[in-house]
Tab-separated table of C-alpha atoms in Angstrom:
chain	number	residue	atom	x	y	z
A	1	MET	CA	123.470	40.035	126.434
A	2	GLU	CA	126.888	40.117	124.797
A	3	ILE	CA	129.969	40.228	127.030
A	4	GLU	CA	133.199	40.353	125.054
A	5	ARG	CA	136.793	41.522	125.104
A	6	LYS	CA	138.513	42.797	121.972
A	7	TYR	CA	142.225	42.884	121.065
A	8	LEU	CA	144.396	44.227	118.267
A	9	ILE	CA	146.537	41.577	116.594
A	10	ARG	CA	149.837	42.497	114.964
A	11	GLN	CA	150.874	39.082	113.731
A	12	ILE	CA	149.320	35.622	113.793
A	13	PRO	CA	152.002	33.122	114.851
A	14	PHE	CA	150.442	30.090	113.128
A	15	SER	CA	148.723	29.073	109.908
A	16	LEU	CA	144.964	29.583	109.668
A	17	GLU	CA	144.395	26.965	106.966
A	18	ASN	CA	143.015	24.361	109.402
A	19	TYR	CA	140.437	26.657	110.989
A	20	LYS	CA	136.866	27.224	109.860
A	21	PHE	CA	135.914	30.728	108.797
A	22	HIS	CA	132.992	32.850	107.641
A	23	GLN	CA	132.990	35.560	104.981
A	24	ILE	CA	131.256	38.580	106.487
A	25	GLU	CA	129.915	41.763	104.920
A	26	GLN	CA	128.143	44.251	107.138
A	27	ALA	CA	126.814	47.782	107.074
A	28	TYR	CA	125.060	50.136	109.454
A	29	LEU	CA	121.644	51.734	109.101
A	30	CYS	CA	122.151	53.691	112.321
A	31	THR	CA	124.867	53.909	114.992
A	32	GLU	CA	122.794	55.306	117.919
A	33	PRO	CA	121.249	52.876	118.584
A	34	VAL	CA	123.290	50.463	116.499
A	35	LEU	CA	121.281	48.826	113.713
A	36	ARG	CA	123.495	46.573	111.633
A	37	ILE	CA	122.815	44.344	108.668
A	38	ARG	CA	125.112	41.412	108.015
A	39	ARG	CA	125.724	38.756	105.414
A	40	GLU	CA	127.610	35.834	106.945
A	41	ASP	CA	128.308	33.377	104.140
A	42	ASN	CA	124.774	32.757	102.821
A	43	ASN	CA	122.902	33.883	105.945
A	44	PHE	CA	121.481	37.373	106.446
A	45	TYR	CA	120.661	39.242	109.690
A	46	ILE	CA	119.642	42.549	111.144
A	47	THR	CA	121.086	43.270	114.582
A	48	TYR	CA	120.265	45.782	117.314
A	49	LYS	CA	123.056	46.598	119.793
A	50	SER	CA	122.726	48.830	122.836
A	51	LYS	CA	125.327	51.310	124.034
A	52	GLY	CA	128.273	49.883	125.913
A	53	LEU	CA	131.832	48.686	125.491
A	54	MET	CA	132.413	45.274	127.093
A	55	ILE	CA	128.760	44.509	127.915
A	56	ARG	CA	125.985	45.222	125.427
A	57	GLU	CA	122.494	44.067	124.737
A	58	GLU	CA	122.334	42.383	121.314
A	59	HIS	CA	119.402	40.988	119.323
A	60	ASN	CA	119.652	39.274	115.914
A	61	LEU	CA	116.773	38.658	113.536
A	62	PRO	CA	116.986	36.804	110.219
A	63	LEU	CA	116.612	38.615	106.885
A	64	THR	CA	116.041	37.293	103.398
A	65	GLU	CA	118.749	37.927	100.827
A	66	ASP	CA	116.441	40.382	99.026
A	67	SER	CA	115.765	42.270	102.280
A	68	TYR	CA	119.480	42.443	103.007
A	69	HIS	CA	120.278	43.939	99.587
A	70	HIS	CA	117.370	46.383	99.870
A	71	LEU	CA	118.644	47.614	103.253
A	72	LEU	CA	122.278	47.634	102.074
A	73	GLY	CA	121.288	50.397	99.647
A	74	LYS	CA	120.085	52.474	102.603
A	75	ALA	CA	123.167	51.945	104.791
A	76	ASP	CA	125.362	54.836	105.924
A	77	GLY	CA	129.146	54.922	105.628
A	78	ASN	CA	131.562	52.123	104.874
A	79	ILE	CA	130.604	48.561	104.097
A	80	ILE	CA	132.850	46.360	106.225
A	81	THR	CA	134.215	43.096	104.836
A	82	LYS	CA	136.193	40.540	106.790
A	83	LYS	CA	137.000	36.892	107.152
A	84	ARG	CA	136.179	35.548	110.640
A	85	TYR	CA	138.097	32.513	111.875
A	86	LYS	CA	136.873	30.488	114.853
A	87	ILE	CA	139.875	29.365	116.923
A	88	PRO	CA	139.481	27.213	120.048
A	89	TYR	CA	141.536	28.383	123.026
A	90	THR	CA	141.910	26.853	126.477
A	91	ASN	CA	143.782	28.253	129.456
A	92	MET	CA	143.491	27.804	133.209
A	93	SER	CA	140.387	30.030	133.242
A	94	GLY	CA	138.449	27.826	130.839
A	95	SER	CA	137.737	27.056	127.199
A	96	TYR	CA	136.885	29.820	124.745
A	97	THR	CA	136.454	30.522	121.061
A	98	ILE	CA	138.594	33.293	119.627
A	99	GLU	CA	136.820	35.054	116.779
A	100	LEU	CA	139.700	36.345	114.672
A	101	ASP	CA	138.616	39.011	112.169
A	102	ILE	CA	140.906	39.730	109.232
A	103	PHE	CA	139.550	42.799	107.483
A	104	SER	CA	139.661	43.418	103.745
A	105	GLY	CA	138.638	46.310	101.529
A	106	ILE	CA	138.993	49.758	103.084
A	107	PHE	CA	140.318	48.255	106.356
A	108	GLU	CA	142.835	45.846	104.771
A	109	GLY	CA	145.568	45.083	107.326
A	110	LEU	CA	143.377	45.454	110.428
A	111	ILE	CA	143.178	42.276	112.509
A	112	LEU	CA	141.042	42.059	115.649
A	113	ALA	CA	140.304	39.191	118.023
A	114	GLU	CA	137.141	38.960	120.110
A	115	VAL	CA	136.375	36.544	122.923
A	116	GLU	CA	132.883	36.206	124.410
A	117	PHE	CA	132.114	35.338	128.035
A	118	LYS	CA	129.197	34.242	130.190
A	119	THR	CA	129.805	36.797	132.974
A	120	GLU	CA	131.538	40.127	133.526
A	121	GLU	CA	133.753	38.519	136.184
A	122	GLU	CA	134.918	35.869	133.721
A	123	ALA	CA	135.671	38.560	131.124
A	124	LEU	CA	137.686	40.648	133.567
A	125	ALA	CA	139.683	37.607	134.758
A	126	PHE	CA	140.518	36.419	131.209
A	127	LEU	CA	144.204	35.918	130.432
A	128	PRO	CA	144.703	36.280	126.668
A	129	PRO	CA	147.243	34.254	124.687
A	130	ASP	CA	150.641	35.922	124.306
A	131	TRP	CA	150.093	36.633	120.590
A	132	PHE	CA	147.247	39.026	121.386
A	133	GLY	CA	148.208	42.692	121.194
A	134	LYS	CA	146.669	45.729	122.834
A	135	ASP	CA	143.359	45.259	124.666
A	136	VAL	CA	140.923	47.655	122.947
A	137	THR	CA	137.795	46.461	124.751
A	138	PHE	CA	137.171	49.836	126.343
A	139	SER	CA	137.791	51.892	123.200
A	140	SER	CA	134.844	52.517	120.904
A	141	LYS	CA	137.420	53.326	118.172
A	142	TYR	CA	137.498	49.632	117.222
A	143	HIS	CA	133.744	49.018	117.192
A	144	ASN	CA	132.664	48.102	113.683
A	145	SER	CA	129.962	50.772	113.925
A	146	THR	CA	132.709	53.382	114.440
A	147	LEU	CA	134.771	51.965	111.557
A	148	SER	CA	131.713	52.242	109.341
A	149	SER	CA	131.690	56.023	109.747
A	150	LEU	CA	135.413	56.696	109.126
A	151	HIS	CA	136.305	58.522	105.906
């Protein structure tokens, strides 16, 4: 089960050079249900995601590089590329990892932050850092599967 909140970011108030990141490329074979393929650095996955906004069922299975490229040729819509930074964050609610996605390609300029939680209560009680922008958790407009189908 994936429980996450998602935020738009207008400006990052610090340098990212000291944070680890992954290069991600992903595409969608289907959006209802969501079937996604992803290359994260040199690892390859196929993912099933259920319907939902903040809480969704999610299952990842490994792919070979050849399988990934075969399926990439069958994908619908936009191929999404982004750099994902992992940023530790602690507040009075607890310790979290901010996954900061800086998009490139067709979505150049879009920056989103996601934070995952163990429970719905924890997610709803989360106080984001002041540099986070609008909470878009409950808008499917910012799901990558939706972005994949934009023209």
